[in-house]
Amino acid sequence: MQNMDMIREHMPVIGSDGRQIGLVDHMEGQDRIKLTRDSSPDGQHHFIPCDWIDHIDAHVHLKVSCDEAQKRWQ
């Protein structure tokens, strides 16, 4: 389990393929990351479930690719 307290506003969210999917807006509850509208290809907020997170350093790294995340995000 990752330490979600490490997630900060405007941290890049990176897919398992190394591509950036967006930037963190904020944590939505304890189990979802809300992405900024400005970093979204369609100008909408999207949510990434925390169980997709592989690890956190200066970025939030996902276990799924950017394309897979975009197909499944909320």
PDB file of N, CA and C in Angstrom:
ATOM      1  N   MET A   1       0.848  -1.190   0.000  1.00  0.00           N
ATOM      2  CA  MET A   1       0.000   0.000   0.000  1.00  0.00           C
ATOM      3  C   MET A   1       0.887   1.245   0.000  1.00  0.00           C
ATOM      4  N   GLN A   2       0.580   2.149  -0.887  1.00  0.00           N
ATOM      5  CA  GLN A   2       1.350   3.380  -1.004  1.00  0.00           C
ATOM      6  C   GLN A   2       0.920   4.393   0.057  1.00  0.00           C
ATOM      7  N   ASN A   3       1.826   5.293   0.406  1.00  0.00           N
ATOM      8  CA  ASN A   3       1.524   6.373   1.329  1.00  0.00           C
ATOM      9  C   ASN A   3       0.904   7.519   0.529  1.00  0.00           C
ATOM     10  N   MET A   4      -0.415   7.603   0.545  1.00  0.00           N
ATOM     11  CA  MET A   4      -1.119   8.609  -0.246  1.00  0.00           C
ATOM     12  C   MET A   4      -0.847  10.026   0.235  1.00  0.00           C
ATOM     13  N   ASP A   5      -0.284  10.190   1.429  1.00  0.00           N
ATOM     14  CA  ASP A   5       0.082  11.519   1.932  1.00  0.00           C
ATOM     15  C   ASP A   5       1.201  12.140   1.104  1.00  0.00           C
ATOM     16  N   MET A   6       1.899  11.319   0.313  1.00  0.00           N
ATOM     17  CA  MET A   6       2.985  11.823  -0.531  1.00  0.00           C
ATOM     18  C   MET A   6       2.462  12.529  -1.782  1.00  0.00           C
ATOM     19  N   ILE A   7       1.190  12.325  -2.109  1.00  0.00           N
ATOM     20  CA  ILE A   7       0.614  12.902  -3.319  1.00  0.00           C
ATOM     21  C   ILE A   7       0.325  14.387  -3.099  1.00  0.00           C
ATOM     22  N   ARG A   8       0.856  15.207  -3.983  1.00  0.00           N
ATOM     23  CA  ARG A   8       0.732  16.663  -3.883  1.00  0.00           C
ATOM     24  C   ARG A   8       0.070  17.235  -5.136  1.00  0.00           C
ATOM     25  N   GLU A   9      -0.497  18.400  -4.964  1.00  0.00           N
ATOM     26  CA  GLU A   9      -1.111  19.133  -6.068  1.00  0.00           C
ATOM     27  C   GLU A   9      -0.095  19.341  -7.191  1.00  0.00           C
ATOM     28  N   HIS A  10      -0.527  19.122  -8.416  1.00  0.00           N
ATOM     29  CA  HIS A  10       0.239  19.326  -9.646  1.00  0.00           C
ATOM     30  C   HIS A  10       1.368  18.326  -9.863  1.00  0.00           C
ATOM     31  N   MET A  11       1.381  17.212  -9.094  1.00  0.00           N
ATOM     32  CA  MET A  11       2.346  16.138  -9.383  1.00  0.00           C
ATOM     33  C   MET A  11       1.944  15.477 -10.695  1.00  0.00           C
ATOM     34  N   PRO A  12       2.912  15.171 -11.553  1.00  0.00           N
ATOM     35  CA  PRO A  12       2.595  14.444 -12.777  1.00  0.00           C
ATOM     36  C   PRO A  12       2.165  13.009 -12.457  1.00  0.00           C
ATOM     37  N   VAL A  13       1.194  12.517 -13.203  1.00  0.00           N
ATOM     38  CA  VAL A  13       0.739  11.135 -13.113  1.00  0.00           C
ATOM     39  C   VAL A  13       1.208  10.447 -14.388  1.00  0.00           C
ATOM     40  N   ILE A  14       2.019   9.380 -14.216  1.00  0.00           N
ATOM     41  CA  ILE A  14       2.698   8.727 -15.328  1.00  0.00           C
ATOM     42  C   ILE A  14       2.174   7.304 -15.490  1.00  0.00           C
ATOM     43  N   GLY A  15       1.803   6.924 -16.720  1.00  0.00           N
ATOM     44  CA  GLY A  15       1.377   5.566 -17.004  1.00  0.00           C
ATOM     45  C   GLY A  15       2.562   4.615 -17.008  1.00  0.00           C
ATOM     46  N   SER A  16       2.277   3.314 -17.017  1.00  0.00           N
ATOM     47  CA  SER A  16       3.338   2.299 -17.018  1.00  0.00           C
ATOM     48  C   SER A  16       4.170   2.346 -18.299  1.00  0.00           C
ATOM     49  N   ASP A  17       3.660   3.011 -19.322  1.00  0.00           N
ATOM     50  CA  ASP A  17       4.383   3.177 -20.586  1.00  0.00           C
ATOM     51  C   ASP A  17       5.293   4.407 -20.576  1.00  0.00           C
ATOM     52  N   GLY A  18       5.354   5.115 -19.450  1.00  0.00           N
ATOM     53  CA  GLY A  18       6.232   6.273 -19.315  1.00  0.00           C
ATOM     54  C   GLY A  18       5.632   7.581 -19.786  1.00  0.00           C
ATOM     55  N   ARG A  19       4.399   7.549 -20.273  1.00  0.00           N
ATOM     56  CA  ARG A  19       3.749   8.777 -20.751  1.00  0.00           C
ATOM     57  C   ARG A  19       2.957   9.423 -19.624  1.00  0.00           C
ATOM     58  N   GLN A  20       2.918  10.748 -19.637  1.00  0.00           N
ATOM     59  CA  GLN A  20       2.148  11.484 -18.631  1.00  0.00           C
ATOM     60  C   GLN A  20       0.677  11.488 -19.005  1.00  0.00           C
ATOM     61  N   ILE A  21      -0.155  11.114 -18.035  1.00  0.00           N
ATOM     62  CA  ILE A  21      -1.605  11.099 -18.257  1.00  0.00           C
ATOM     63  C   ILE A  21      -2.263  12.388 -17.788  1.00  0.00           C
ATOM     64  N   GLY A  22      -1.632  13.082 -16.844  1.00  0.00           N
ATOM     65  CA  GLY A  22      -2.203  14.324 -16.330  1.00  0.00           C
ATOM     66  C   GLY A  22      -1.469  14.794 -15.095  1.00  0.00           C
ATOM     67  N   LEU A  23      -2.057  15.795 -14.438  1.00  0.00           N
ATOM     68  CA  LEU A  23      -1.511  16.367 -13.207  1.00  0.00           C
ATOM     69  C   LEU A  23      -2.541  16.235 -12.099  1.00  0.00           C
ATOM     70  N   VAL A  24      -2.061  15.998 -10.893  1.00  0.00           N
ATOM     71  CA  VAL A  24      -2.946  15.878  -9.734  1.00  0.00           C
ATOM     72  C   VAL A  24      -3.589  17.225  -9.441  1.00  0.00           C
ATOM     73  N   ASP A  25      -4.891  17.240  -9.330  1.00  0.00           N
ATOM     74  CA  ASP A  25      -5.618  18.397  -8.813  1.00  0.00           C
ATOM     75  C   ASP A  25      -5.637  18.255  -7.291  1.00  0.00           C
ATOM     76  N   HIS A  26      -6.205  17.152  -6.816  1.00  0.00           N
ATOM     77  CA  HIS A  26      -6.194  16.843  -5.378  1.00  0.00           C
ATOM     78  C   HIS A  26      -6.698  15.421  -5.174  1.00  0.00           C
ATOM     79  N   MET A  27      -6.573  14.947  -3.940  1.00  0.00           N
ATOM     80  CA  MET A  27      -7.137  13.654  -3.579  1.00  0.00           C
ATOM     81  C   MET A  27      -8.633  13.826  -3.372  1.00  0.00           C
ATOM     82  N   GLU A  28      -9.393  12.922  -3.911  1.00  0.00           N
ATOM     83  CA  GLU A  28     -10.849  12.914  -3.751  1.00  0.00           C
ATOM     84  C   GLU A  28     -11.145  11.755  -2.802  1.00  0.00           C
ATOM     85  N   GLY A  29     -11.344  12.081  -1.524  1.00  0.00           N
ATOM     86  CA  GLY A  29     -11.506  11.035  -0.519  1.00  0.00           C
ATOM     87  C   GLY A  29     -10.178  10.360  -0.260  1.00  0.00           C
ATOM     88  N   GLN A  30     -10.220   9.094   0.098  1.00  0.00           N
ATOM     89  CA  GLN A  30      -9.004   8.341   0.394  1.00  0.00           C
ATOM     90  C   GLN A  30      -8.582   7.416  -0.744  1.00  0.00           C
ATOM     91  N   ASP A  31      -9.433   7.309  -1.781  1.00  0.00           N
ATOM     92  CA  ASP A  31      -9.175   6.266  -2.769  1.00  0.00           C
ATOM     93  C   ASP A  31      -9.131   6.715  -4.224  1.00  0.00           C
ATOM     94  N   ARG A  32      -9.183   8.037  -4.489  1.00  0.00           N
ATOM     95  CA  ARG A  32      -9.141   8.520  -5.870  1.00  0.00           C
ATOM     96  C   ARG A  32      -8.320   9.797  -5.985  1.00  0.00           C
ATOM     97  N   ILE A  33      -7.629   9.913  -7.104  1.00  0.00           N
ATOM     98  CA  ILE A  33      -6.913  11.138  -7.460  1.00  0.00           C
ATOM     99  C   ILE A  33      -7.757  11.862  -8.500  1.00  0.00           C
ATOM    100  N   LYS A  34      -8.018  13.118  -8.262  1.00  0.00           N
ATOM    101  CA  LYS A  34      -8.704  13.952  -9.257  1.00  0.00           C
ATOM    102  C   LYS A  34      -7.623  14.661 -10.066  1.00  0.00           C
ATOM    103  N   LEU A  35      -7.717  14.539 -11.389  1.00  0.00           N
ATOM    104  CA  LEU A  35      -6.760  15.195 -12.276  1.00  0.00           C
ATOM    105  C   LEU A  35      -7.256  16.579 -12.661  1.00  0.00           C
ATOM    106  N   THR A  36      -6.324  17.474 -12.948  1.00  0.00           N
ATOM    107  CA  THR A  36      -6.696  18.828 -13.368  1.00  0.00           C
ATOM    108  C   THR A  36      -7.348  18.805 -14.742  1.00  0.00           C
ATOM    109  N   ARG A  37      -8.254  19.722 -14.958  1.00  0.00           N
ATOM    110  CA  ARG A  37      -8.890  19.872 -16.276  1.00  0.00           C
ATOM    111  C   ARG A  37      -7.878  20.303 -17.325  1.00  0.00           C
ATOM    112  N   ASP A  38      -6.984  21.195 -16.930  1.00  0.00           N
ATOM    113  CA  ASP A  38      -6.010  21.744 -17.876  1.00  0.00           C
ATOM    114  C   ASP A  38      -5.076  20.673 -18.444  1.00  0.00           C
ATOM    115  N   SER A  39      -4.854  19.588 -17.686  1.00  0.00           N
ATOM    116  CA  SER A  39      -3.937  18.550 -18.153  1.00  0.00           C
ATOM    117  C   SER A  39      -4.660  17.431 -18.897  1.00  0.00           C
ATOM    118  N   SER A  40      -5.958  17.551 -19.036  1.00  0.00           N
ATOM    119  CA  SER A  40      -6.767  16.517 -19.686  1.00  0.00           C
ATOM    120  C   SER A  40      -6.943  16.822 -21.172  1.00  0.00           C
ATOM    121  N   PRO A  41      -6.872  15.798 -22.021  1.00  0.00           N
ATOM    122  CA  PRO A  41      -7.043  16.056 -23.453  1.00  0.00           C
ATOM    123  C   PRO A  41      -8.437  16.566 -23.826  1.00  0.00           C
ATOM    124  N   ASP A  42      -9.437  16.267 -22.991  1.00  0.00           N
ATOM    125  CA  ASP A  42     -10.794  16.724 -23.302  1.00  0.00           C
ATOM    126  C   ASP A  42     -11.258  17.875 -22.411  1.00  0.00           C
ATOM    127  N   GLY A  43     -10.356  18.434 -21.606  1.00  0.00           N
ATOM    128  CA  GLY A  43     -10.680  19.583 -20.777  1.00  0.00           C
ATOM    129  C   GLY A  43     -11.608  19.283 -19.612  1.00  0.00           C
ATOM    130  N   GLN A  44     -11.731  18.005 -19.240  1.00  0.00           N
ATOM    131  CA  GLN A  44     -12.599  17.585 -18.141  1.00  0.00           C
ATOM    132  C   GLN A  44     -11.767  17.032 -16.993  1.00  0.00           C
ATOM    133  N   HIS A  45     -12.332  17.103 -15.776  1.00  0.00           N
ATOM    134  CA  HIS A  45     -11.716  16.416 -14.644  1.00  0.00           C
ATOM    135  C   HIS A  45     -11.909  14.917 -14.832  1.00  0.00           C
ATOM    136  N   HIS A  46     -10.908  14.146 -14.455  1.00  0.00           N
ATOM    137  CA  HIS A  46     -11.006  12.689 -14.466  1.00  0.00           C
ATOM    138  C   HIS A  46     -10.451  12.174 -13.153  1.00  0.00           C
ATOM    139  N   PHE A  47     -10.845  10.963 -12.798  1.00  0.00           N
ATOM    140  CA  PHE A  47     -10.443  10.361 -11.530  1.00  0.00           C
ATOM    141  C   PHE A  47      -9.670   9.079 -11.782  1.00  0.00           C
ATOM    142  N   ILE A  48      -8.591   8.914 -11.036  1.00  0.00           N
ATOM    143  CA  ILE A  48      -7.748   7.725 -11.099  1.00  0.00           C
ATOM    144  C   ILE A  48      -7.870   7.005  -9.758  1.00  0.00           C
ATOM    145  N   PRO A  49      -8.291   5.739  -9.745  1.00  0.00           N
ATOM    146  CA  PRO A  49      -8.356   4.996  -8.479  1.00  0.00           C
ATOM    147  C   PRO A  49      -6.948   4.754  -7.925  1.00  0.00           C
ATOM    148  N   CYS A  50      -6.803   4.858  -6.632  1.00  0.00           N
ATOM    149  CA  CYS A  50      -5.493   4.687  -6.007  1.00  0.00           C
ATOM    150  C   CYS A  50      -4.954   3.268  -6.151  1.00  0.00           C
ATOM    151  N   ASP A  51      -5.822   2.283  -6.396  1.00  0.00           N
ATOM    152  CA  ASP A  51      -5.304   0.924  -6.567  1.00  0.00           C
ATOM    153  C   ASP A  51      -4.580   0.746  -7.901  1.00  0.00           C
ATOM    154  N   TRP A  52      -4.625   1.744  -8.781  1.00  0.00           N
ATOM    155  CA  TRP A  52      -3.833   1.720 -10.013  1.00  0.00           C
ATOM    156  C   TRP A  52      -2.400   2.187  -9.774  1.00  0.00           C
ATOM    157  N   ILE A  53      -2.095   2.739  -8.605  1.00  0.00           N
ATOM    158  CA  ILE A  53      -0.768   3.300  -8.329  1.00  0.00           C
ATOM    159  C   ILE A  53       0.241   2.191  -8.078  1.00  0.00           C
ATOM    160  N   ASP A  54       1.355   2.264  -8.786  1.00  0.00           N
ATOM    161  CA  ASP A  54       2.470   1.349  -8.584  1.00  0.00           C
ATOM    162  C   ASP A  54       3.392   1.888  -7.501  1.00  0.00           C
ATOM    163  N   HIS A  55       3.827   3.139  -7.663  1.00  0.00           N
ATOM    164  CA  HIS A  55       4.669   3.783  -6.642  1.00  0.00           C
ATOM    165  C   HIS A  55       4.602   5.298  -6.806  1.00  0.00           C
ATOM    166  N   ILE A  56       5.089   5.977  -5.781  1.00  0.00           N
ATOM    167  CA  ILE A  56       5.084   7.440  -5.742  1.00  0.00           C
ATOM    168  C   ILE A  56       6.490   7.907  -5.406  1.00  0.00           C
ATOM    169  N   ASP A  57       7.018   8.818  -6.213  1.00  0.00           N
ATOM    170  CA  ASP A  57       8.265   9.517  -5.884  1.00  0.00           C
ATOM    171  C   ASP A  57       7.991  10.992  -6.191  1.00  0.00           C
ATOM    172  N   ALA A  58       8.687  11.585  -7.118  1.00  0.00           N
ATOM    173  CA  ALA A  58       8.350  12.952  -7.537  1.00  0.00           C
ATOM    174  C   ALA A  58       7.141  12.950  -8.463  1.00  0.00           C
ATOM    175  N   HIS A  59       6.723  11.754  -8.878  1.00  0.00           N
ATOM    176  CA  HIS A  59       5.579  11.539  -9.754  1.00  0.00           C
ATOM    177  C   HIS A  59       4.712  10.446  -9.147  1.00  0.00           C
ATOM    178  N   VAL A  60       3.494  10.361  -9.635  1.00  0.00           N
ATOM    179  CA  VAL A  60       2.622   9.233  -9.307  1.00  0.00           C
ATOM    180  C   VAL A  60       2.723   8.272 -10.486  1.00  0.00           C
ATOM    181  N   HIS A  61       3.281   7.078 -10.247  1.00  0.00           N
ATOM    182  CA  HIS A  61       3.478   6.083 -11.298  1.00  0.00           C
ATOM    183  C   HIS A  61       2.370   5.038 -11.224  1.00  0.00           C
ATOM    184  N   LEU A  62       1.734   4.791 -12.364  1.00  0.00           N
ATOM    185  CA  LEU A  62       0.625   3.848 -12.419  1.00  0.00           C
ATOM    186  C   LEU A  62       1.080   2.462 -12.880  1.00  0.00           C
ATOM    187  N   LYS A  63       0.286   1.462 -12.541  1.00  0.00           N
ATOM    188  CA  LYS A  63       0.498   0.084 -13.000  1.00  0.00           C
ATOM    189  C   LYS A  63      -0.086  -0.129 -14.382  1.00  0.00           C
ATOM    190  N   VAL A  64      -0.881   0.799 -14.862  1.00  0.00           N
ATOM    191  CA  VAL A  64      -1.542   0.686 -16.163  1.00  0.00           C
ATOM    192  C   VAL A  64      -0.978   1.735 -17.124  1.00  0.00           C
ATOM    193  N   SER A  65      -1.070   1.439 -18.412  1.00  0.00           N
ATOM    194  CA  SER A  65      -0.566   2.374 -19.416  1.00  0.00           C
ATOM    195  C   SER A  65      -1.470   3.611 -19.483  1.00  0.00           C
ATOM    196  N   CYS A  66      -0.966   4.627 -20.122  1.00  0.00           N
ATOM    197  CA  CYS A  66      -1.726   5.864 -20.315  1.00  0.00           C
ATOM    198  C   CYS A  66      -3.011   5.575 -21.096  1.00  0.00           C
ATOM    199  N   ASP A  67      -2.910   4.789 -22.166  1.00  0.00           N
ATOM    200  CA  ASP A  67      -4.089   4.471 -22.974  1.00  0.00           C
ATOM    201  C   ASP A  67      -5.117   3.687 -22.164  1.00  0.00           C
ATOM    202  N   GLU A  68      -4.670   2.689 -21.402  1.00  0.00           N
ATOM    203  CA  GLU A  68      -5.584   1.888 -20.586  1.00  0.00           C
ATOM    204  C   GLU A  68      -6.256   2.751 -19.524  1.00  0.00           C
ATOM    205  N   ALA A  69      -5.499   3.634 -18.893  1.00  0.00           N
ATOM    206  CA  ALA A  69      -6.072   4.525 -17.874  1.00  0.00           C
ATOM    207  C   ALA A  69      -7.145   5.426 -18.478  1.00  0.00           C
ATOM    208  N   GLN A  70      -6.882   5.972 -19.661  1.00  0.00           N
ATOM    209  CA  GLN A  70      -7.859   6.847 -20.307  1.00  0.00           C
ATOM    210  C   GLN A  70      -9.126   6.088 -20.700  1.00  0.00           C
ATOM    211  N   LYS A  71      -9.024   4.825 -21.023  1.00  0.00           N
ATOM    212  CA  LYS A  71     -10.200   4.017 -21.346  1.00  0.00           C
ATOM    213  C   LYS A  71     -11.044   3.742 -20.109  1.00  0.00           C
ATOM    214  N   ARG A  72     -10.370   3.647 -18.934  1.00  0.00           N
ATOM    215  CA  ARG A  72     -11.052   3.196 -17.733  1.00  0.00           C
ATOM    216  C   ARG A  72     -11.289   4.289 -16.691  1.00  0.00           C
ATOM    217  N   TRP A  73     -10.745   5.503 -16.893  1.00  0.00           N
ATOM    218  CA  TRP A  73     -10.898   6.513 -15.844  1.00  0.00           C
ATOM    219  C   TRP A  73     -12.350   6.943 -15.726  1.00  0.00           C
ATOM    220  N   GLN A  74     -12.658   7.610 -14.633  1.00  0.00           N
ATOM    221  CA  GLN A  74     -14.018   8.040 -14.354  1.00  0.00           C
ATOM    222  C   GLN A  74     -14.158   9.536 -14.585  1.00  0.00           C
TER     223      GLN A  74
END
